[in-house]
mmCIF file of C-alpha atoms in Angstrom:
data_model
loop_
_atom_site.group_PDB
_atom_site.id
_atom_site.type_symbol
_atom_site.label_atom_id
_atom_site.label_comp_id
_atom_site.label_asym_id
_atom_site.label_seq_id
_atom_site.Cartn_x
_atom_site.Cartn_y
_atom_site.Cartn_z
ATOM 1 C CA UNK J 444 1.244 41.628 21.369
ATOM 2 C CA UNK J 445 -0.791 38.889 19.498
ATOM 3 C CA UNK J 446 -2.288 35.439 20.998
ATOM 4 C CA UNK J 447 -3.975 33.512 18.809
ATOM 5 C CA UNK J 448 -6.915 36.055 18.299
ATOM 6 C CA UNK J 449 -6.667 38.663 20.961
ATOM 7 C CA UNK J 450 -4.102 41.666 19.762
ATOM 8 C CA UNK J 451 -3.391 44.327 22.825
ATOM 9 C CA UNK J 452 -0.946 46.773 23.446
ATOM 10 C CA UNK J 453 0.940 46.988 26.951
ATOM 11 C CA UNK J 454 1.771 50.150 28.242
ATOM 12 C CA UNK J 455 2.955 51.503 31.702
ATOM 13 C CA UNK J 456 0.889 53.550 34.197
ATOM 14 C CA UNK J 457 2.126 56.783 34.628
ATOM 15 C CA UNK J 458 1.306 58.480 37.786
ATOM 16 C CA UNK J 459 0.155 62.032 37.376
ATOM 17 C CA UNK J 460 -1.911 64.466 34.956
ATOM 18 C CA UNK J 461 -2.372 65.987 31.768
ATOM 19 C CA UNK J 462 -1.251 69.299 30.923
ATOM 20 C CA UNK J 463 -4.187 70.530 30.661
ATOM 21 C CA UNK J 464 -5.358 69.202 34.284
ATOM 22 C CA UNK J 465 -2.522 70.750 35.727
ATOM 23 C CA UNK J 466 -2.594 74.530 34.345
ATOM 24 C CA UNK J 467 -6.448 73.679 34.937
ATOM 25 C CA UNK J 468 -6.039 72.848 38.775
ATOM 26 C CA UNK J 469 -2.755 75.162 39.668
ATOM 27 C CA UNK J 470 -2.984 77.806 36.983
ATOM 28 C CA UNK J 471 -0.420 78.491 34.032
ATOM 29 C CA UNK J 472 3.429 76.508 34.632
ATOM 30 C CA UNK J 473 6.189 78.780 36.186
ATOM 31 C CA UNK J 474 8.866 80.079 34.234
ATOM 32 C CA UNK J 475 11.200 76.632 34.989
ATOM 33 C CA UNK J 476 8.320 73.963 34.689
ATOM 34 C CA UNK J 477 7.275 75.537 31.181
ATOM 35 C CA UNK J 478 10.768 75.578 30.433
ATOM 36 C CA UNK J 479 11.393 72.245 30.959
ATOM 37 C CA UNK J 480 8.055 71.094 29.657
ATOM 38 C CA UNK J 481 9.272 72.258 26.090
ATOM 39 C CA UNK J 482 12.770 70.684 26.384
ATOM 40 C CA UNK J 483 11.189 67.614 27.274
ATOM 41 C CA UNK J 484 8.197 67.672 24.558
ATOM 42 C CA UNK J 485 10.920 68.447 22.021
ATOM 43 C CA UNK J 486 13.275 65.589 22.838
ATOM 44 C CA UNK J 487 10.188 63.397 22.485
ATOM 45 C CA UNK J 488 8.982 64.634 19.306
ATOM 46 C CA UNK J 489 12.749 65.205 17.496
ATOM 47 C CA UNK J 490 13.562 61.529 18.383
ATOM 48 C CA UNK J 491 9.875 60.350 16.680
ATOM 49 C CA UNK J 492 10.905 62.855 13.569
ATOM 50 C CA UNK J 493 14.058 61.049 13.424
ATOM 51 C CA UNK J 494 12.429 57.429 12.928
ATOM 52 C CA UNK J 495 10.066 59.028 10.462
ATOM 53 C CA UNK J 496 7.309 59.533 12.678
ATOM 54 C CA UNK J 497 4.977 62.406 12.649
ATOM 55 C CA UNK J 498 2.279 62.632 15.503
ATOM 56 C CA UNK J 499 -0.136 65.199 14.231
ATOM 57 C CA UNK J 500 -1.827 66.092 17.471
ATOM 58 C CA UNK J 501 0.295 67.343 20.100
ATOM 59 C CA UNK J 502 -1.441 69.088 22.326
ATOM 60 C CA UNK J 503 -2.042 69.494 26.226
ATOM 61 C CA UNK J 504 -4.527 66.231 26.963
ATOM 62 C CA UNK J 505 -1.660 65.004 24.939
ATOM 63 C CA UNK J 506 0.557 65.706 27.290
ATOM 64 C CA UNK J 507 1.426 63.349 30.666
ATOM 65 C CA UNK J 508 3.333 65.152 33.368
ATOM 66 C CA UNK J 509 4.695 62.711 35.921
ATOM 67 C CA UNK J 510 3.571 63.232 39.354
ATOM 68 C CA UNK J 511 6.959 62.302 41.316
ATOM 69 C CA UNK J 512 9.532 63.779 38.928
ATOM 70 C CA UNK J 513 7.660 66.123 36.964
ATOM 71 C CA UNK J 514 8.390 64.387 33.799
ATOM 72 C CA UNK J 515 6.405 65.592 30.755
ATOM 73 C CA UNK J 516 5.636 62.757 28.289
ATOM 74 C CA UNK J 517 3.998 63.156 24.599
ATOM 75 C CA UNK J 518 1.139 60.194 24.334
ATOM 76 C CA UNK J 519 -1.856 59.277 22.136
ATOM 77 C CA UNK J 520 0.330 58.682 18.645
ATOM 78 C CA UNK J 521 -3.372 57.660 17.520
ATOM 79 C CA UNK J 522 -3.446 59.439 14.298
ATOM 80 C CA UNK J 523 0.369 59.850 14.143
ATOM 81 C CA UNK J 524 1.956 58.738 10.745
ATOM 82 C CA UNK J 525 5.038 57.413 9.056
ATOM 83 C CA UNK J 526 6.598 60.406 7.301
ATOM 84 C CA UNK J 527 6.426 58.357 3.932
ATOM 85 C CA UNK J 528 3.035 57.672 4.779
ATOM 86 C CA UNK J 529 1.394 60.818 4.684
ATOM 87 C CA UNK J 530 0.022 60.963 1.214
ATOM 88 C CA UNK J 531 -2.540 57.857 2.599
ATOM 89 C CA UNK J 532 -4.395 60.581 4.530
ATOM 90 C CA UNK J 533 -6.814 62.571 1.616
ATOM 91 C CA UNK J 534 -5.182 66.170 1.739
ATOM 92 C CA UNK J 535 -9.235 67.005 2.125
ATOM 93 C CA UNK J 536 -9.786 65.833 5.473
ATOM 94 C CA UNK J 537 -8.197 67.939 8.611
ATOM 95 C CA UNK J 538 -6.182 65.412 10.795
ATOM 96 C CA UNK J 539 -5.924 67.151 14.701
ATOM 97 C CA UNK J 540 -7.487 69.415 17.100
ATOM 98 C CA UNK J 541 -8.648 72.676 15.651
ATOM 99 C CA UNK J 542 -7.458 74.232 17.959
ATOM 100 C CA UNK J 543 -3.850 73.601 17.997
ATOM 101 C CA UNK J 544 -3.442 72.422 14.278
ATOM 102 C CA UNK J 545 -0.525 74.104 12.185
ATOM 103 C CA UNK J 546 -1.456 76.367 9.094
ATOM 104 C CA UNK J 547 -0.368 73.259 6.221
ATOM 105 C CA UNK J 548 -2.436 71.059 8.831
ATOM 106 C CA UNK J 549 -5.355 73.633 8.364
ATOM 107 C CA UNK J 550 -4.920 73.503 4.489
ATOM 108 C CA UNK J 551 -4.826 69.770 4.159
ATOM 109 C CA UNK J 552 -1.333 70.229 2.461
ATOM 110 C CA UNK J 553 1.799 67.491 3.485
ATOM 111 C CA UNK J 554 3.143 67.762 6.787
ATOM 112 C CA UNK J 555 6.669 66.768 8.251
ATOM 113 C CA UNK J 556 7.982 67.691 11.675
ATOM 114 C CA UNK J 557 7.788 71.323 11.380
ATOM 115 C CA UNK J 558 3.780 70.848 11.897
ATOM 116 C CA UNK J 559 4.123 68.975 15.075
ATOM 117 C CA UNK J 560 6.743 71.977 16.387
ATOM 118 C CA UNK J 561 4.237 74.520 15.731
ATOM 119 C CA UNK J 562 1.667 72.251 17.802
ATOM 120 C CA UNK J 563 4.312 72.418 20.512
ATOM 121 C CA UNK J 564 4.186 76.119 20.286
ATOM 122 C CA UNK J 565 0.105 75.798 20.457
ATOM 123 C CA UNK J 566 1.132 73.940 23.421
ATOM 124 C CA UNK J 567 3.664 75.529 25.531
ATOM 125 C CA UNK J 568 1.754 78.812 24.733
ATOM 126 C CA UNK J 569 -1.292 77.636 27.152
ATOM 127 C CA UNK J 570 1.035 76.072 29.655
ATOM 128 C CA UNK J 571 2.510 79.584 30.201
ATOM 129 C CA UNK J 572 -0.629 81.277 30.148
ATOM 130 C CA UNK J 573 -3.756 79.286 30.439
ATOM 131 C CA UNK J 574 -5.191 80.350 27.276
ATOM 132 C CA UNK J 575 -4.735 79.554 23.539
ATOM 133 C CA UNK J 576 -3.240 81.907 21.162
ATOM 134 C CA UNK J 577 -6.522 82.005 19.272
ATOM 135 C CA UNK J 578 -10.008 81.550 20.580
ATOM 136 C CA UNK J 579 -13.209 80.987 17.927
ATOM 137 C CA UNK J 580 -16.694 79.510 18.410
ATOM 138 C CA UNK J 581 -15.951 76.838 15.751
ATOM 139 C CA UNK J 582 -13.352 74.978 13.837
ATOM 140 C CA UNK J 583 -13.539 77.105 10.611
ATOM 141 C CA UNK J 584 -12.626 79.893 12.372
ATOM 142 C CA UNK J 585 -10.241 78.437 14.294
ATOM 143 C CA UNK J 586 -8.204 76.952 11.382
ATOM 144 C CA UNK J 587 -8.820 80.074 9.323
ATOM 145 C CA UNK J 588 -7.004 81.698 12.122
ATOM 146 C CA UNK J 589 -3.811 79.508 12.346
ATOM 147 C CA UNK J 590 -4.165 80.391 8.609
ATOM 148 C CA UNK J 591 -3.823 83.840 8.684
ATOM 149 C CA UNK J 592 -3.633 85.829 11.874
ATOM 150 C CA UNK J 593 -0.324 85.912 13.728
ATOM 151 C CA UNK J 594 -0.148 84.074 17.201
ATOM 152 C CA UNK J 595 0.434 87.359 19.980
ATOM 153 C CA UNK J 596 3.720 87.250 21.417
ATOM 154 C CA UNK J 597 4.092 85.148 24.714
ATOM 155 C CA UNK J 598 6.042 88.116 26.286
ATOM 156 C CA UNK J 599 2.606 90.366 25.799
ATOM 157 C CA UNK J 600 0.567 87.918 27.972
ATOM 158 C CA UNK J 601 3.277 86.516 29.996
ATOM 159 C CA UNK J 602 5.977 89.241 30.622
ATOM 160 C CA UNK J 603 7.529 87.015 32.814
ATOM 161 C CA UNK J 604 8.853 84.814 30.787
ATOM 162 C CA UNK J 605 12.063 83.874 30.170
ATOM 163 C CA UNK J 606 13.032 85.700 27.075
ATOM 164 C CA UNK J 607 14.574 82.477 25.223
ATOM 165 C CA UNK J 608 11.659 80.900 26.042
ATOM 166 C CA UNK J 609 9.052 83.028 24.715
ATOM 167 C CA UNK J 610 11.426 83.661 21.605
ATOM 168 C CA UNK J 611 11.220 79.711 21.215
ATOM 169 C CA UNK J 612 7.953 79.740 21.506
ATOM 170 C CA UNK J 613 6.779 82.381 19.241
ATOM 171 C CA UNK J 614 9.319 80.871 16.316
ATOM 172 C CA UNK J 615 7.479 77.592 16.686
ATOM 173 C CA UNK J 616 4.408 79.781 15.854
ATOM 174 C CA UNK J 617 5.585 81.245 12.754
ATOM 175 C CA UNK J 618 3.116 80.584 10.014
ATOM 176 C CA UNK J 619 6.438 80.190 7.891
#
């Protein structure tokens, strides 16, 4: 809102964590919390694709999980973008987290929704097992690797898992 010459957003409190507090405090989601993590991540995202936005840092600080219900909610559209938008941001500069950016994010070439999907897969991949699929000691190396090396399959660290799950998951981290 706008009055006279204070602007201000208003936004409701939301009771609970981050992602990454909770797989932090109580270790990596079960097979039926990750599950529905995802669902819920992707209904958020697909319905921001579908009014042209692109959010271009999904990722688990990102990520609000609801302490009564257990509702996951996608915040901080801080850097996010209008799909016809995009070209404003110089293909030079490296929007995101390094460590969860996709591969065209990592070359500074466009993006559309595909980039925040394999984000999702950044993200579901350390709610089911605590860890990242890559690990580096500094951005180059991290982007280099969402460049080139493939993400390991959830099944191998998380055998576990649900098997349409982890198939979900590892598509969203095709490099393709």
């Amino acid at each position: 809102e706008e009055h006279g010459d204070i602007v201000f957003f208003v936004m409701a409190f939301v009771d609970g964590e981050t992602l990454t507090g909770r797989v932090r405090r109580a270790g990596p989601l079960n097979a039926r919390e990750g599950s529905k993590l995802v669902q819920e991540i992707a209904w958020a995202l697909a319905y921001a694709h579908q009014h042209g936005v692109i959010h271009r840092d999904v990722k688990p600080e990102n990520i609000l999980i609801e302490r009564g219900s257990g509702r996951a909610l996608v915040t901080d559209f801080g850097i996010a973008r209008l799909t016809d938008a995009l070209s404003a941001t110089p293909a030079e500069r490296v929007m995101g987290t390094p460590r969860l950016v996709s591969p065209e994010q990592a070359a500074g070439e466009p993006l559309d929704g595909r980039s925040d999907l394999y984000s999702l897969g950044v993200t579901a991949f350390y709610a089911l097992t605590g860890r990242y699929p890559f690990e580096g000691d500094s951005a180059g190396q991290l982007l280099a690797q969402h460049l080139t090396v493939p993400a390991p399959p959830v099944a191998a660290i998380r055998a576990d898992a649900p098997r349409a799950l982890a198939v979900a998951i590892d598509r969203c981290l095709a490099k393709s």
